[in-house]
Coordinates of C-alpha atoms and ligand atoms in Angstrom, one line a residue:
M1 CA 135.5 -220.8 -107.8
L2 CA 134.1 -224.3 -108.5
Q3 CA 132.1 -223.1 -111.5
T4 CA 135.2 -221.2 -112.7
M5 CA 137.3 -224.4 -112.6
Y6 CA 134.8 -226.5 -114.2
L7 CA 134.7 -223.9 -116.9
I8 CA 138.4 -223.8 -117.4
R9 CA 138.4 -227.6 -117.5
A10 CA 135.5 -227.7 -120.2
F11 CA 137.1 -225.2 -122.5
E12 CA 140.4 -227.1 -122.4
E13 CA 138.6 -230.5 -123.1
R14 CA 136.8 -228.9 -125.9
A15 CA 140.0 -227.2 -127.0
D16 CA 141.7 -230.4 -127.2
D17 CA 139.0 -232.2 -129.1
L18 CA 138.8 -229.5 -131.7
F19 CA 142.4 -229.8 -132.1
A20 CA 142.2 -233.6 -132.5
H21 CA 139.7 -232.9 -135.4
G22 CA 142.0 -230.7 -137.2
R23 CA 140.1 -227.4 -136.6
V24 CA 142.8 -225.5 -135.2
H25 CA 146.2 -224.6 -136.6
G26 CA 149.6 -224.5 -134.9
T27 CA 149.8 -226.0 -131.3
M28 CA 148.4 -225.1 -128.0
H29 CA 149.4 -225.7 -124.1
L30 CA 146.7 -227.1 -121.8
S31 CA 146.5 -226.5 -118.0
A32 CA 144.4 -229.1 -116.8
G33 CA 145.3 -229.8 -113.4
Q34 CA 146.4 -226.2 -112.8
E35 CA 142.8 -224.8 -112.3
A36 CA 143.1 -223.8 -108.7
V37 CA 146.1 -221.5 -109.2
A38 CA 144.4 -219.4 -111.9
T39 CA 141.1 -219.5 -109.9
G40 CA 142.3 -218.8 -106.6
V41 CA 144.5 -216.0 -107.6
C42 CA 142.1 -214.2 -109.7
A43 CA 139.4 -214.4 -107.1
A44 CA 141.7 -212.2 -105.0
L45 CA 141.7 -209.4 -107.6
L46 CA 139.4 -206.3 -107.9
P47 CA 138.1 -204.8 -111.3
G48 CA 140.9 -202.6 -112.8
D49 CA 143.8 -204.8 -111.7
Y50 CA 146.3 -206.2 -114.4
L51 CA 147.1 -209.6 -115.5
L52 CA 150.0 -211.1 -117.5
S53 CA 149.7 -214.7 -118.6
T54 CA 151.9 -217.4 -120.2
H55 CA 151.9 -219.7 -123.2
R56 CA 149.6 -221.9 -121.0
G57 CA 147.1 -219.1 -120.2
H58 CA 143.4 -220.5 -121.2
G59 CA 142.7 -220.7 -117.5
H60 CA 144.1 -217.2 -116.4
C61 CA 141.9 -215.6 -118.9
I62 CA 138.7 -217.4 -117.8
A63 CA 139.4 -217.1 -114.2
R64 CA 139.7 -213.3 -114.7
G65 CA 136.4 -213.2 -116.4
A66 CA 137.1 -213.3 -120.0
D67 CA 134.1 -214.2 -122.2
V68 CA 134.7 -217.7 -123.6
R69 CA 132.7 -217.1 -126.8
R70 CA 135.3 -214.7 -127.7
M71 CA 138.2 -216.8 -126.4
M72 CA 136.7 -219.9 -128.4
A73 CA 136.4 -217.7 -131.6
E74 CA 140.0 -216.5 -131.1
F75 CA 141.1 -220.3 -130.6
L76 CA 139.4 -221.0 -134.1
G77 CA 140.9 -217.9 -135.9
K78 CA 137.7 -216.0 -136.1
E79 CA 137.2 -212.1 -136.8
T80 CA 135.0 -212.3 -133.4
G81 CA 137.8 -213.4 -131.3
Y82 CA 139.8 -211.2 -128.8
C83 CA 142.5 -210.6 -131.2
R84 CA 140.4 -210.8 -134.6
G85 CA 141.7 -214.3 -134.8
R86 CA 145.3 -213.3 -135.2
G87 CA 146.5 -214.5 -131.8
G88 CA 144.9 -218.0 -131.4
S89 CA 145.4 -220.2 -128.3
M90 CA 148.7 -218.7 -126.9
H91 CA 147.9 -215.0 -127.5
I92 CA 144.5 -214.1 -125.9
A93 CA 144.3 -210.6 -124.5
D94 CA 141.7 -208.4 -123.4
V95 CA 143.3 -205.1 -122.7
D96 CA 140.3 -203.1 -122.0
E97 CA 139.7 -205.5 -118.9
G98 CA 143.3 -205.4 -118.0
I99 CA 144.3 -209.0 -119.4
L100 CA 147.5 -207.8 -120.9
G101 CA 148.2 -210.8 -122.9
A102 CA 149.8 -214.1 -122.8
N103 CA 153.3 -214.5 -123.9
G104 CA 155.1 -217.1 -125.9
I105 CA 158.4 -216.2 -124.4
V106 CA 159.4 -218.0 -121.4
A107 CA 159.4 -215.3 -118.7
G108 CA 158.4 -212.7 -121.3
G109 CA 155.6 -211.4 -118.8
L110 CA 158.1 -210.8 -115.8
P111 CA 159.9 -207.5 -117.1
L112 CA 156.3 -206.3 -118.5
A113 CA 155.0 -206.9 -115.0
A114 CA 157.8 -204.5 -113.6
G115 CA 156.7 -201.9 -116.2
V116 CA 153.0 -202.1 -115.3
G117 CA 153.8 -201.9 -111.7
L118 CA 156.1 -199.0 -112.4
S119 CA 153.2 -197.3 -114.5
I120 CA 150.8 -197.9 -111.4
H121 CA 153.4 -196.3 -109.2
I122 CA 154.0 -193.3 -111.2
R123 CA 150.1 -192.8 -111.7
R124 CA 149.7 -193.3 -108.1
G125 CA 147.2 -195.8 -108.9
T126 CA 145.8 -198.5 -106.6
Q127 CA 145.7 -201.2 -108.9
V128 CA 147.8 -204.5 -108.7
C129 CA 149.8 -206.5 -111.4
V130 CA 149.6 -210.3 -111.2
V131 CA 152.2 -212.2 -113.4
F132 CA 151.8 -215.7 -113.8
F133 CA 155.0 -217.9 -115.0
G134 CA 156.2 -221.4 -114.9
D135 CA 159.0 -223.0 -112.9
G136 CA 161.2 -223.0 -116.0
A137 CA 160.9 -219.1 -116.3
A138 CA 162.1 -218.8 -112.7
N139 CA 165.7 -219.8 -114.1
E140 CA 165.7 -217.0 -116.6
G141 CA 167.4 -213.7 -116.2
A142 CA 164.2 -211.9 -116.7
F143 CA 162.7 -213.4 -113.4
H144 CA 165.8 -212.0 -111.2
E145 CA 165.8 -208.7 -112.7
S146 CA 162.0 -208.2 -112.4
L147 CA 161.8 -209.3 -108.9
N148 CA 164.9 -207.0 -108.1
L149 CA 163.5 -203.9 -109.7
A150 CA 160.0 -204.5 -108.3
S151 CA 161.5 -204.8 -104.8
V152 CA 163.8 -201.9 -105.0
W153 CA 161.0 -199.6 -106.5
T154 CA 158.3 -201.2 -104.0
L155 CA 155.9 -202.0 -107.1
P156 CA 152.5 -203.5 -106.8
V157 CA 153.3 -206.7 -108.3
V158 CA 152.2 -210.2 -107.3
Y159 CA 154.6 -212.9 -108.9
V160 CA 152.8 -216.3 -109.3
C161 CA 154.9 -219.2 -110.2
E162 CA 153.1 -222.1 -111.4
N163 CA 155.6 -224.8 -110.5
N164 CA 154.0 -227.8 -112.5
Q165 CA 157.2 -229.6 -111.8
Y166 CA 158.4 -229.7 -115.5
A167 CA 159.8 -227.2 -118.0
M168 CA 159.0 -229.1 -121.2
S169 CA 160.8 -232.3 -120.5
M170 CA 163.0 -231.0 -117.6
P171 CA 161.9 -231.8 -114.0
V172 CA 162.6 -228.9 -111.8
H173 CA 165.1 -231.0 -109.5
T174 CA 167.4 -231.0 -112.7
S175 CA 167.3 -227.4 -113.5
M176 CA 167.7 -226.0 -109.9
K177 CA 169.7 -226.9 -106.6
I178 CA 167.1 -225.6 -104.4
E179 CA 163.8 -227.1 -102.7
R180 CA 161.5 -224.0 -103.0
I181 CA 161.5 -221.5 -105.7
A182 CA 159.8 -219.2 -103.1
D183 CA 163.2 -219.1 -101.3
R184 CA 164.5 -217.0 -104.3
A185 CA 162.3 -214.1 -102.9
A186 CA 164.7 -213.6 -99.9
A187 CA 167.7 -212.7 -102.3
Y188 CA 165.7 -209.5 -103.5
G189 CA 164.2 -208.8 -100.2
L190 CA 160.4 -209.6 -100.6
P191 CA 158.4 -212.3 -99.0
G192 CA 158.2 -215.8 -100.6
E193 CA 155.5 -218.4 -99.9
Q194 CA 155.1 -222.1 -101.1
V195 CA 151.5 -223.0 -101.5
N196 CA 149.6 -226.2 -102.4
G197 CA 148.4 -225.2 -105.9
M198 CA 145.9 -228.1 -105.8
D199 CA 144.0 -226.3 -103.1
V200 CA 142.0 -223.4 -104.5
L201 CA 141.3 -221.8 -101.1
A202 CA 145.0 -222.2 -100.0
V203 CA 145.9 -220.3 -103.3
Y204 CA 143.0 -217.7 -102.6
D205 CA 144.4 -216.9 -98.9
A206 CA 148.1 -216.5 -100.2
A207 CA 147.1 -214.5 -103.2
T208 CA 144.7 -212.4 -100.9
R209 CA 147.7 -211.5 -98.5
A210 CA 149.8 -210.8 -101.5
V211 CA 147.3 -208.6 -103.2
E212 CA 146.5 -206.6 -100.2
R213 CA 150.3 -205.9 -99.4
A214 CA 150.8 -204.7 -103.0
R215 CA 147.7 -202.5 -102.9
R216 CA 148.7 -200.7 -99.6
G217 CA 152.0 -199.9 -101.2
A218 CA 154.2 -202.4 -99.4
G219 CA 155.6 -204.0 -102.5
P220 CA 155.8 -207.4 -104.3
T221 CA 155.6 -210.8 -103.3
L222 CA 156.4 -214.2 -104.8
L223 CA 154.1 -217.1 -104.4
E224 CA 155.2 -220.4 -105.6
C225 CA 152.1 -222.8 -106.4
L226 CA 152.9 -226.6 -106.3
T227 CA 150.8 -227.8 -109.1
Y228 CA 150.7 -230.3 -112.0
R229 CA 149.8 -230.5 -115.8
Y230 CA 148.0 -233.7 -116.6
R231 CA 148.5 -233.3 -120.3
G232 CA 151.9 -233.0 -122.3
H233 CA 153.8 -229.7 -122.7
S234 CA 152.2 -229.2 -125.9
K235 CA 150.5 -231.0 -128.6
S236 CA 153.8 -232.5 -129.9
D237 CA 154.9 -234.2 -126.5
A238 CA 155.4 -238.0 -126.1
Q239 CA 155.8 -237.6 -122.5
R240 CA 158.7 -240.1 -122.3
Y241 CA 160.0 -238.0 -119.1
R242 CA 157.4 -239.1 -116.6
T243 CA 155.4 -242.2 -115.8
R244 CA 151.9 -243.0 -116.0
E245 CA 151.8 -243.6 -112.3
E246 CA 153.2 -240.1 -111.5
V247 CA 150.2 -238.5 -113.6
E248 CA 147.6 -240.8 -112.0
D249 CA 149.0 -240.1 -108.3
W250 CA 148.7 -236.3 -109.0
R251 CA 145.1 -237.0 -110.5
T252 CA 144.0 -238.2 -107.0
R253 CA 144.7 -234.6 -105.9
D254 CA 142.5 -232.9 -108.6
P255 CA 141.8 -229.4 -107.6
I256 CA 138.2 -229.5 -108.7
V257 CA 137.4 -233.1 -107.1
L258 CA 139.0 -231.8 -103.9
F259 CA 137.2 -228.6 -103.6
Q260 CA 133.9 -230.0 -104.4
Q261 CA 134.3 -232.9 -101.9
R262 CA 135.3 -230.3 -99.5
L263 CA 132.4 -228.0 -99.9
I264 CA 130.1 -230.9 -99.6
A265 CA 131.7 -232.2 -96.5
E266 CA 131.5 -228.7 -94.9
R267 CA 127.8 -228.6 -95.8
V268 CA 128.3 -225.5 -98.0
L269 CA 126.9 -227.4 -101.2
S270 CA 124.8 -230.5 -101.1
A271 CA 125.7 -233.4 -103.5
A272 CA 122.6 -232.7 -105.4
A273 CA 123.4 -228.9 -105.7
A274 CA 126.8 -229.8 -106.8
E275 CA 125.6 -232.3 -109.8
P276 CA 124.7 -229.4 -112.4
F277 CA 128.1 -227.6 -112.3
A278 CA 129.9 -229.9 -114.9
G279 CA 126.9 -229.7 -117.1
R280 CA 126.6 -225.9 -116.9
A281 CA 130.3 -225.6 -117.9
R282 CA 129.8 -227.8 -120.9
E283 CA 126.7 -225.9 -122.0
A284 CA 128.7 -222.8 -122.0
I285 CA 131.3 -224.3 -123.9
D286 CA 128.9 -225.7 -126.4
D287 CA 127.5 -222.3 -126.8
A288 CA 130.9 -220.9 -127.2
V289 CA 131.9 -223.3 -129.9
R290 CA 128.5 -222.4 -132.0
F291 CA 129.4 -218.8 -131.7
A292 CA 132.9 -219.3 -132.9
E293 CA 131.5 -221.7 -135.6
S294 CA 129.1 -219.2 -136.9
S295 CA 131.6 -216.3 -136.8
P296 CA 133.2 -214.9 -140.0
E297 CA 136.9 -215.7 -140.8
P298 CA 139.0 -212.5 -141.0
D299 CA 138.9 -210.9 -144.3
P300 CA 142.3 -211.5 -146.2
A301 CA 142.4 -207.7 -146.9
T302 CA 142.7 -206.9 -143.3
L303 CA 145.8 -209.3 -143.0
L304 CA 148.3 -206.4 -142.3
D305 CA 146.0 -204.4 -139.8
G306 CA 147.9 -204.6 -136.5
V307 CA 151.3 -205.0 -138.2
Y308 CA 153.4 -202.3 -137.0
A309 CA 157.0 -203.5 -138.1
Ligands
TPP401 C1 163.1 -217.7 -123.9 C2 162.5 -218.9 -124.4 N1 163.2 -220.1 -124.2 C3 162.7 -221.2 -124.7 C4 161.4 -221.4 -125.2 C5 160.9 -222.7 -125.6 N2 159.9 -223.0 -124.5 C6 158.6 -222.9 -124.6 S1 157.7 -223.4 -123.3 C7 159.1 -223.8 -122.5 C8 159.2 -224.5 -121.0 C9 158.5 -223.7 -120.3 O1 158.3 -224.1 -118.8 P1 157.9 -223.3 -117.6 O2 158.4 -222.1 -117.5 O3 158.0 -224.1 -116.4 O4 156.4 -223.4 -118.0 P2 155.2 -224.6 -118.3 O5 155.3 -225.0 -119.8 O6 155.7 -225.6 -117.2 O7 153.9 -224.0 -117.9 C10 160.3 -223.6 -123.3 C11 161.6 -224.0 -123.0 C12 160.7 -220.0 -125.4 N3 159.3 -220.0 -125.6 N4 161.1 -219.1 -124.8

């Protein structure tokens, strides 16, 4: 889990750098600070389980085992990318491995999750579908409809709200009158749990319980993971809605630093053994960038491949 969190951080640092050098078109949404949520939840899954992501989805894909070479190639719009360079940062998917795609529509994954859950249910499968979404998405109608249907039909869905305190520039307390998003689960008759999203083991424990409940046919769970994004909403965010002190305060709870310190304190890892983790992650990303850069651009003649409407 520590290596995974380092890998997510390294991927995004490099993505940011490539963007700054004008190597990427469009925009991107970084999840630095939120690594423990993706990592803790995905560690609770088994091969064959399904995942639905958001516009801030790099970490979800990496934590689910996606190949960073193909992710980087997708990010740079290359033919060897997961979506042959058509999707870019916001639309990385690996359907064969159950990564059913990111979603640029806020709450767009939530109705899909109910559909995936219904499909598993009809096929009498034992898989689980995890759907990530933000605090802003929890105010969309799709959130309420999806939770209600999944609960009524006892579907194997785990709802993971990454409450990173803001929907673009809007703080959670200005968009909802409740203290805990997890409390909304009660309205639909399913368990809701609020978790420290900066603590990868706390996330893993809660996710393990939710996944086990879904897998044994007991239905959905809502997890609210309290976390924070260190970077702006996307690349065009001047961040006038929060103070530098607030960001620095959250950085003192960095999920990677905290987990590493804990592993060392509990003698699971020595300081010397922890040393190479960051370097290994950067090397894997260097290799991914080399792969992506040496990969071909998509052939313009294939531009309409995959366009169905
Ligand atoms: C249906 C819809 N409404 C508005 C937008 C514009 N938009 C993109 S991201 C975003 C904020 C999302 O906040 P949240 O769900 O908390 O996720 P976070 O960005 O914090 O990860 C908005 C309003 C959109 N993409 N889709």
